[in-house]
Coordinates of N, CA and C and ligand atoms in Angstrom, one line a residue:
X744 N 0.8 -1.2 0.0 CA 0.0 0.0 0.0 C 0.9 1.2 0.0
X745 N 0.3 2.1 -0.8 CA 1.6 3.7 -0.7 C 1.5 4.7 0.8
X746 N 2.1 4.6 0.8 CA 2.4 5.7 2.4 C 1.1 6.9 2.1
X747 N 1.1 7.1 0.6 CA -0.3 8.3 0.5 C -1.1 7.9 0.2
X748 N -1.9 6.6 0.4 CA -3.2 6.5 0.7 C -4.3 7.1 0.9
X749 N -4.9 7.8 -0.4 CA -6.1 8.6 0.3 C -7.3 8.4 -0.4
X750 N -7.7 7.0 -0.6 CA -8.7 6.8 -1.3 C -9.8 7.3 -0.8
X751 N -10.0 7.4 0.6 CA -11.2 7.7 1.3 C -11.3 9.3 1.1
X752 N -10.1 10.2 0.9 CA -10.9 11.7 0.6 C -10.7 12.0 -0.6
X753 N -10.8 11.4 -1.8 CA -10.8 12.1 -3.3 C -12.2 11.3 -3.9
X754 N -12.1 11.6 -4.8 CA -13.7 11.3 -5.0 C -13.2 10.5 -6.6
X755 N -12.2 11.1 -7.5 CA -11.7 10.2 -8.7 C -10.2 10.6 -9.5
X756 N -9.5 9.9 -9.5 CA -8.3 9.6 -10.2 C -8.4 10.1 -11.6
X757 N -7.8 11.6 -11.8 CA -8.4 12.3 -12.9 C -6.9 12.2 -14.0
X758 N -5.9 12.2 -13.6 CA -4.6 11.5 -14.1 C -3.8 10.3 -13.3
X759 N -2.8 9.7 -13.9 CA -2.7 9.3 -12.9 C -0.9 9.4 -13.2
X760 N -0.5 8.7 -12.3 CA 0.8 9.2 -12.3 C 1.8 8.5 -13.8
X761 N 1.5 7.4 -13.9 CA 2.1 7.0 -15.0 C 1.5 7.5 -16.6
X762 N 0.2 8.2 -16.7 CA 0.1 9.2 -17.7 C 0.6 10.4 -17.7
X763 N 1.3 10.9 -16.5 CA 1.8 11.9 -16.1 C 3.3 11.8 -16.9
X764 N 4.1 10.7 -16.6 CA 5.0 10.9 -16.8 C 5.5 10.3 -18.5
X765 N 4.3 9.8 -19.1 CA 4.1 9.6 -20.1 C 4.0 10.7 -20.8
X766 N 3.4 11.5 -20.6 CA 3.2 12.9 -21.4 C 4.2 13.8 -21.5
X767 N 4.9 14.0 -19.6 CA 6.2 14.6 -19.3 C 7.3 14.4 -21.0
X768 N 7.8 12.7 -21.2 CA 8.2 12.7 -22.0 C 7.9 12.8 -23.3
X769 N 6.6 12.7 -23.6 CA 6.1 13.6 -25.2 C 6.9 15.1 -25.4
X770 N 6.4 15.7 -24.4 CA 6.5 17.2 -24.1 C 8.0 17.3 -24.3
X771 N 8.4 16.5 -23.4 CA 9.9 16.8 -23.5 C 10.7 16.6 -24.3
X772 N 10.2 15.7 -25.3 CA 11.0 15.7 -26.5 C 10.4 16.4 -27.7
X773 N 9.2 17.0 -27.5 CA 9.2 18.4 -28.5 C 9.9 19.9 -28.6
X774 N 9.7 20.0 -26.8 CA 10.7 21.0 -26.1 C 12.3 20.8 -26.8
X775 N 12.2 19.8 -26.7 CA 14.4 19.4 -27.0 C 14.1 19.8 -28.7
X776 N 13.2 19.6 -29.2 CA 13.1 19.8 -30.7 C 13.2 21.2 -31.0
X777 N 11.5 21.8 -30.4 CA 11.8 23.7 -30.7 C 12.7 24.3 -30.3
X778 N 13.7 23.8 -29.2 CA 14.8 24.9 -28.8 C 15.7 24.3 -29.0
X779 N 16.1 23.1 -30.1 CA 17.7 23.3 -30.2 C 18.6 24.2 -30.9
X780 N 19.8 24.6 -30.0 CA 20.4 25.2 -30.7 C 20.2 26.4 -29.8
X781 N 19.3 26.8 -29.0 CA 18.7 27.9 -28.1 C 19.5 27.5 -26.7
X782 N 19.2 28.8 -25.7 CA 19.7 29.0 -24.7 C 18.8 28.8 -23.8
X783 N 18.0 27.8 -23.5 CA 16.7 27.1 -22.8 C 16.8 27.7 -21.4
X784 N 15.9 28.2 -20.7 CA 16.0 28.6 -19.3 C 14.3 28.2 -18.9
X785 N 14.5 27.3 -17.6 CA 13.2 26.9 -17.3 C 12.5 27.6 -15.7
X786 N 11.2 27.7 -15.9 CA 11.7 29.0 -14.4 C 9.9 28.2 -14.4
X787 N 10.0 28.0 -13.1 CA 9.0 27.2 -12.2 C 8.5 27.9 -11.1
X788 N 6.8 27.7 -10.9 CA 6.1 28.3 -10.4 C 6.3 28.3 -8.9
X789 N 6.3 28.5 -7.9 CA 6.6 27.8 -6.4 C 5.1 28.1 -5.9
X790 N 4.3 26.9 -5.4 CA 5.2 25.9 -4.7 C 4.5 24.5 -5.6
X791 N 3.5 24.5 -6.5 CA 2.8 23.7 -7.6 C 3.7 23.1 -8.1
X792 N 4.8 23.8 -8.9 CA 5.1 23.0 -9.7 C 6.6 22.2 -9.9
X793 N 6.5 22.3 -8.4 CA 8.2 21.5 -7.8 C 8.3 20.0 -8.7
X794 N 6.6 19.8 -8.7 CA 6.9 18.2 -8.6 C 7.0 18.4 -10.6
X795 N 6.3 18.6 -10.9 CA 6.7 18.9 -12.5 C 7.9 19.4 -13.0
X796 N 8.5 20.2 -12.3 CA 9.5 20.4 -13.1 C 10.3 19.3 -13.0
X797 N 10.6 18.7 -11.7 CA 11.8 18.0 -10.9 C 11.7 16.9 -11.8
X798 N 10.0 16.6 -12.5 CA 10.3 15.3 -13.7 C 10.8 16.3 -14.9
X799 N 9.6 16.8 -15.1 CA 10.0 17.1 -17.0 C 11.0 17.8 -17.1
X800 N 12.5 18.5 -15.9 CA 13.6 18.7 -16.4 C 14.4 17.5 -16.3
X801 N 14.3 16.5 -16.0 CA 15.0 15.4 -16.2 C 14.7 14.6 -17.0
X802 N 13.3 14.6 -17.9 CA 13.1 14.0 -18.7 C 13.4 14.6 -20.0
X803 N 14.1 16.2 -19.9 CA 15.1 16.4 -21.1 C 16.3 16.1 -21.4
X804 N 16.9 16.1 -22.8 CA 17.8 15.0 -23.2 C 19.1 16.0 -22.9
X805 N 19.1 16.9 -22.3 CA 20.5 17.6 -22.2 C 20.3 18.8 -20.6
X806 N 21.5 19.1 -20.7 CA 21.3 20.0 -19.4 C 20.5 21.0 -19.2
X807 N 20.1 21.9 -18.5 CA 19.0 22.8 -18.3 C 18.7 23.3 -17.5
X808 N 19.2 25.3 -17.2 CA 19.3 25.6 -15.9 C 17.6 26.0 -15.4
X809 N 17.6 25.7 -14.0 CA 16.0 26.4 -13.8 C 16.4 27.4 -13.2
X810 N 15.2 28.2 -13.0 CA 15.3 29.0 -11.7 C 13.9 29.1 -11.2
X811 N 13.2 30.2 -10.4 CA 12.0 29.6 -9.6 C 11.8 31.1 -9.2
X812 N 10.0 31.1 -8.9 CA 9.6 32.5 -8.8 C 8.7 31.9 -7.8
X813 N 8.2 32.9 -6.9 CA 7.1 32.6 -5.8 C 6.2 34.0 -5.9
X814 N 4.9 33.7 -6.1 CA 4.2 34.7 -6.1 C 2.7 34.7 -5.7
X815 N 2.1 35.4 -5.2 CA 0.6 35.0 -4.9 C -0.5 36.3 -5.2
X816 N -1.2 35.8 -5.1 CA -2.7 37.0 -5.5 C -3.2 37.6 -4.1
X817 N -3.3 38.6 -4.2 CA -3.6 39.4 -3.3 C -4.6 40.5 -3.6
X818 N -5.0 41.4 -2.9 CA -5.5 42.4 -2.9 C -7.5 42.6 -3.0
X819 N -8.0 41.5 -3.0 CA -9.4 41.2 -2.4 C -9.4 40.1 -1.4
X820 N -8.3 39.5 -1.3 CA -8.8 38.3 -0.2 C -8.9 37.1 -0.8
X821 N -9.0 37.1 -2.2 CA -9.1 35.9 -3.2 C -8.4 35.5 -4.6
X822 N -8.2 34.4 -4.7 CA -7.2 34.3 -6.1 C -7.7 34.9 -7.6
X823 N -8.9 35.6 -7.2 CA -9.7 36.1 -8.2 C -9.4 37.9 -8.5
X824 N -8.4 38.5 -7.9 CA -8.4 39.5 -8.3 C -7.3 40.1 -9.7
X825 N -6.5 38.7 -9.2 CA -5.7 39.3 -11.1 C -4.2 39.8 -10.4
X826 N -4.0 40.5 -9.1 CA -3.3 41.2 -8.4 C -1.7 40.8 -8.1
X827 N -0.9 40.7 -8.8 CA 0.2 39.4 -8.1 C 1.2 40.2 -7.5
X828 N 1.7 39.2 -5.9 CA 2.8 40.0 -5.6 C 3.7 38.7 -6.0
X829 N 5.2 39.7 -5.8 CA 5.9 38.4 -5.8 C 6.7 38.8 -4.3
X830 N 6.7 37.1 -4.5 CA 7.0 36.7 -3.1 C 8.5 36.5 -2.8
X831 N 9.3 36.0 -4.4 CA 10.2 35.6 -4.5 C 10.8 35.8 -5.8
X832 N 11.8 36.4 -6.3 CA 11.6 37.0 -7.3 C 13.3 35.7 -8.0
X833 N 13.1 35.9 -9.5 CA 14.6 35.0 -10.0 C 15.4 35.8 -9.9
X834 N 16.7 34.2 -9.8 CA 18.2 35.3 -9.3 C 18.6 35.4 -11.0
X835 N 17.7 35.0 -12.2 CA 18.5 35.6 -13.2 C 18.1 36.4 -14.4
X836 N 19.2 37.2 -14.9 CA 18.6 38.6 -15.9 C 17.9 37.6 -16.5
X837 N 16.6 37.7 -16.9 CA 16.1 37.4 -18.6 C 16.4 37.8 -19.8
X838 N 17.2 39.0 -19.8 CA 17.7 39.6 -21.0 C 18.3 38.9 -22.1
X839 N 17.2 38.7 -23.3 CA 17.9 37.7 -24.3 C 17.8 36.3 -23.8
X840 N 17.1 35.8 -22.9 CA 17.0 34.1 -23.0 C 15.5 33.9 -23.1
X841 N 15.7 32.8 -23.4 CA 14.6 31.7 -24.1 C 13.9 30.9 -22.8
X842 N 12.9 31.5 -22.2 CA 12.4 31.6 -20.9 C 11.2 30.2 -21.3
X843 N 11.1 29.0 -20.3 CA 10.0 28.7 -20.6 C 9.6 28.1 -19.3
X844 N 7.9 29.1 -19.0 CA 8.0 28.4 -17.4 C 7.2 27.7 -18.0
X845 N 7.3 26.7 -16.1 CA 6.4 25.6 -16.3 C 5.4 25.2 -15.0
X846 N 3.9 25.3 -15.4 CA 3.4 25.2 -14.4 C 3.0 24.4 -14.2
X847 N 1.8 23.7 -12.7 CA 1.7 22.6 -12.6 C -0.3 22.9 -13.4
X848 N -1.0 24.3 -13.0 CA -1.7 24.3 -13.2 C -2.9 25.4 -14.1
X849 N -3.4 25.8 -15.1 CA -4.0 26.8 -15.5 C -5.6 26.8 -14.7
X850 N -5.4 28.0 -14.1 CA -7.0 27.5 -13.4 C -7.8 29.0 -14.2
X851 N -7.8 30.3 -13.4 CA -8.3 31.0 -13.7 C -7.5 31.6 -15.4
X852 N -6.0 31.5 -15.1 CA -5.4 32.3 -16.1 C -4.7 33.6 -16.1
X853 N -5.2 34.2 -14.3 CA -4.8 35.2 -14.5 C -2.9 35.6 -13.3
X854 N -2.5 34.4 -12.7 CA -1.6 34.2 -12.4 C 0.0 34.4 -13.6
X855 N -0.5 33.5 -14.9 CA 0.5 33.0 -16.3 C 0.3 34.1 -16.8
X856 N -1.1 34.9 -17.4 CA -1.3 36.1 -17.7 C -0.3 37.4 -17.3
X857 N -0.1 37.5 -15.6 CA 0.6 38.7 -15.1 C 2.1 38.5 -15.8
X858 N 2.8 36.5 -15.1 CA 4.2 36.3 -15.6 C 4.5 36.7 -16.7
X859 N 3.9 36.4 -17.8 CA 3.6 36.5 -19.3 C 4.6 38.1 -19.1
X860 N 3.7 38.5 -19.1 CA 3.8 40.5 -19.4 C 5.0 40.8 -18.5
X861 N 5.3 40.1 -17.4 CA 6.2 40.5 -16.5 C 7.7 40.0 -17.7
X862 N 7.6 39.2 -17.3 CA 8.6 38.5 -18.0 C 9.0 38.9 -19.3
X863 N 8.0 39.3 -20.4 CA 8.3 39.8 -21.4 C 9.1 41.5 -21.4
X864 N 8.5 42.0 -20.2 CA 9.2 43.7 -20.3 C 10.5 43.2 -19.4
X865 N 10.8 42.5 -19.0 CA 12.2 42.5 -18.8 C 13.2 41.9 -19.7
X866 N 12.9 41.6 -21.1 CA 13.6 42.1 -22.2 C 14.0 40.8 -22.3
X867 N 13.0 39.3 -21.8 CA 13.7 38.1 -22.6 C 12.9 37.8 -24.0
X868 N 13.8 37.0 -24.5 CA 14.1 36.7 -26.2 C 12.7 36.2 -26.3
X869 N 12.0 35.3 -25.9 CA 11.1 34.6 -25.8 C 10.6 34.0 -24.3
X870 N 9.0 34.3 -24.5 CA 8.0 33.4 -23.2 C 7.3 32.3 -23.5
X871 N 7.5 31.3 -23.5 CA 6.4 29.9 -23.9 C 6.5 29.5 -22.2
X872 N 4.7 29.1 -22.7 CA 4.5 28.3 -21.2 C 4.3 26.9 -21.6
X873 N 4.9 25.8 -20.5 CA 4.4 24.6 -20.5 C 3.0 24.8 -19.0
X874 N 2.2 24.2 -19.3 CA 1.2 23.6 -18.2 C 1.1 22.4 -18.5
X875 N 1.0 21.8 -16.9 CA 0.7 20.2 -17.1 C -0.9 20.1 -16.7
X876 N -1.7 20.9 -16.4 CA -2.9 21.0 -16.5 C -3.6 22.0 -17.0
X877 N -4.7 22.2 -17.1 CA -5.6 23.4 -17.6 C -7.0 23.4 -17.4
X878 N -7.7 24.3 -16.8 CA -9.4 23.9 -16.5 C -9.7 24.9 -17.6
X879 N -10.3 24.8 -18.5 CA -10.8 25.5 -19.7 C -11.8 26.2 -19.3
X880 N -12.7 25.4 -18.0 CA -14.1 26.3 -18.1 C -13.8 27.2 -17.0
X881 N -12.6 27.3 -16.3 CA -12.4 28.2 -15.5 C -11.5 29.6 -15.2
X882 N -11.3 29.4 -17.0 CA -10.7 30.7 -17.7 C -11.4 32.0 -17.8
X883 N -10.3 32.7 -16.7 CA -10.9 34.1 -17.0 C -10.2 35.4 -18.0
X884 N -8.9 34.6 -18.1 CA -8.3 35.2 -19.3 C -7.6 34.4 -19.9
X885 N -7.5 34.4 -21.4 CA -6.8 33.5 -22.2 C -5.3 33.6 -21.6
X886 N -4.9 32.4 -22.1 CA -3.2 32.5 -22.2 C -2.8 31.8 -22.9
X887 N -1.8 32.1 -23.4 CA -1.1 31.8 -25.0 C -0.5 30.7 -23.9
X888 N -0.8 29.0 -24.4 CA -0.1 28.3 -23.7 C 0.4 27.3 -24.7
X889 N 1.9 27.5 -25.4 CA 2.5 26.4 -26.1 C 2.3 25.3 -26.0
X890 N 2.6 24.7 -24.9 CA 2.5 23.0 -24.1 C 1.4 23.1 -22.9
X891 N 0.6 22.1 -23.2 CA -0.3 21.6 -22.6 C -0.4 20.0 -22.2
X892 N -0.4 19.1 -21.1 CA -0.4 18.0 -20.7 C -1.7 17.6 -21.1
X893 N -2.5 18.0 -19.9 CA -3.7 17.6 -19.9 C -5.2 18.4 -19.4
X894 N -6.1 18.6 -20.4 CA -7.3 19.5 -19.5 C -8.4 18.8 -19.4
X895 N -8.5 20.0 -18.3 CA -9.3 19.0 -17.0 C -10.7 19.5 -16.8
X896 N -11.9 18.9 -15.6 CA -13.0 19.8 -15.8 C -12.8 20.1 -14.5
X897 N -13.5 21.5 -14.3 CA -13.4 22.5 -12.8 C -14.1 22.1 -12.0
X898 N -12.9 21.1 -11.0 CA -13.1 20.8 -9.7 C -11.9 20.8 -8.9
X899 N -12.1 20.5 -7.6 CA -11.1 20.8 -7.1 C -10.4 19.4 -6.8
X900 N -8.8 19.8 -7.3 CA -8.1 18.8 -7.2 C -7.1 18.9 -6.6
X901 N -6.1 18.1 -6.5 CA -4.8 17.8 -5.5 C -3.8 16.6 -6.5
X902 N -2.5 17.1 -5.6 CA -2.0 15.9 -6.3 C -0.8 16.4 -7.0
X903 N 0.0 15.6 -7.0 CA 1.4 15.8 -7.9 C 1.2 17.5 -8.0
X904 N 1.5 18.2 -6.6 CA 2.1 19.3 -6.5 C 0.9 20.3 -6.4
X905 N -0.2 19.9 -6.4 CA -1.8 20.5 -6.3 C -1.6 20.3 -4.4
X906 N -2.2 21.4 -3.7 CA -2.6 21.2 -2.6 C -4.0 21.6 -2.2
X907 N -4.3 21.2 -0.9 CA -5.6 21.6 0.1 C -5.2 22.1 1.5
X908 N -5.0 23.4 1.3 CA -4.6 23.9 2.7 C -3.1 23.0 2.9
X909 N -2.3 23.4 1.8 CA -0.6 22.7 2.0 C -0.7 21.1 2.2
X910 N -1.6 20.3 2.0 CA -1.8 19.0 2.1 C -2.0 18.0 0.8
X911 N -1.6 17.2 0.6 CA -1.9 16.4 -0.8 C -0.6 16.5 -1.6
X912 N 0.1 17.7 -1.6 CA 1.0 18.1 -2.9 C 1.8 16.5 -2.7
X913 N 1.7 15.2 -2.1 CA 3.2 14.6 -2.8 C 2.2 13.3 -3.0
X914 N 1.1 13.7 -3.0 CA 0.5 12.5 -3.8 C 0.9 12.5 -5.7
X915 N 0.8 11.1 -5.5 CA 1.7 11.1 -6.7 C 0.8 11.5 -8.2
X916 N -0.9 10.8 -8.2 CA -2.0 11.3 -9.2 C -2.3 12.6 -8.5
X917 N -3.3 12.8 -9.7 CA -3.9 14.1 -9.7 C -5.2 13.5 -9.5
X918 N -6.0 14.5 -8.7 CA -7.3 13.6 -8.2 C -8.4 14.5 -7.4
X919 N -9.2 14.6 -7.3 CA -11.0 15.6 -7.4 C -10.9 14.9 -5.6
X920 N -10.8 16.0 -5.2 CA -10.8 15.8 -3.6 C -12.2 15.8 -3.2
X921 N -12.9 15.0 -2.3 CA -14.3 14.8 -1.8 C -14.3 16.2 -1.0
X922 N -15.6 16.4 -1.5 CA -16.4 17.7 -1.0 C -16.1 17.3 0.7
X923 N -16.5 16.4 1.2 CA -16.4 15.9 2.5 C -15.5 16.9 3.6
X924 N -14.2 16.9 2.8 CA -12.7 17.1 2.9 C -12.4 19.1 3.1
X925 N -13.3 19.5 2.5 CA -12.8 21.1 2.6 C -14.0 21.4 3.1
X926 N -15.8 21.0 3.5 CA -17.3 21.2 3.4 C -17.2 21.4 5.0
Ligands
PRP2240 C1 -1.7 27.8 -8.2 C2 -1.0 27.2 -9.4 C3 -0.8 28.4 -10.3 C4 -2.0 29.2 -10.0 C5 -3.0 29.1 -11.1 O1 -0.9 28.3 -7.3 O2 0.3 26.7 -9.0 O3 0.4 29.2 -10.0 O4 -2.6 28.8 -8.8 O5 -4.2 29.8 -10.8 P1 -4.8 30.9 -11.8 O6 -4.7 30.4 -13.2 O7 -6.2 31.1 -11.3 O8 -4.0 32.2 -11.6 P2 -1.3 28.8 -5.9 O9 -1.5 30.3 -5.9 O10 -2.4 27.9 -5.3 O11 0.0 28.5 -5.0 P3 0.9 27.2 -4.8 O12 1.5 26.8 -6.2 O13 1.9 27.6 -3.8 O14 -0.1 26.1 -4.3

């Protein structure tokens, strides 16, 4: 039995881990395709998408520096205002590199939205996003998203780097947590 056993609070196994890392390496060997020859810089969301990157940069065929931003929504009380501070900012110029974050999740949109714009006025060459998920019906602003894993329908999940009140992120699937659980 796995040490994260949580069959009793999720309601259904919406990925699971071995499609996870099946896709990881799709992705990853289109990535090694569009940017060879490029100056690849991978810069990861904190704290979602630890577990994604920590695969899909190892499931590229060559070396690959990351770096890592921490940021959150603020300024109503809810992740719905669009508002982002950062929390944690990268230790490197973007100036002229080939930037591709990677998230674990697209929910609303307006998180990727801010980086997008952020990222672009500090003068790097290129912004492509990878997401390993996406809720389509929970988009409040488009985002130009290159790489896409898998989309999902708007519930609340957990899992491979998804939390509930900091809990779940090291389960290994992605998975629709019982109302029970947060109600
Ligand atoms: C999640 C996720 C994205 C963002 C997506 O992070 O990792 O960064 O929300 O939501 P959006 O599309 O509605 O902006 P969260 O703020 O929950 O922080 P965490 O990664 O530390 O869990």
């Amino acid at each position: 039995m796995r040490a994260t056993d949580i069959s009793d609070q999720i309601t259904t196994t919406l990925v699971t881990e071995e499609q996870i890392q099946e896709k990881l390496r799709e992705i990853a060997a289109q990535v090694a395709a569009d940017y060879e020859g490029k100056d690849l810089l991978l810069v990861g969301v904190l704290k979602g998408a630890v577990m994604v990157m920590a695969d899909f940069a190892r499931a590229l065929p060559y070396v690959v520096p990351m770096d890592w931003m921490a940021v959150s929504s603020y300024g109503s009380g809810t992740k719905s205002s669009g508002v982002v501070q950062i929390r944690k900012d990268l230790d490197t110029d973007l100036h002229d590199r080939h930037v591709l974050i990677v998230e674990d999740i697209i929910d609303s949109g307006l998180t990727l939205s801010w980086l997008l714009e952020n990222f672009e006025s500090r003068g790097a060459a290129s912004v492509e996003v990878f997401a390993l998920l996406r809720k389509p019906d929970a988009a409040k602003v488009h985002v130009d998203c290159r790489y896409i894993g898998f989309d999902i329908p708007n519930e609340f999940v957990i899992g491979y780097g998804l939390d509930y009140d900091e809990r779940y992120r090291n389960v290994r699937d992605v998975a629709v947590l019982a109302p029970h659980v947060y109600s």
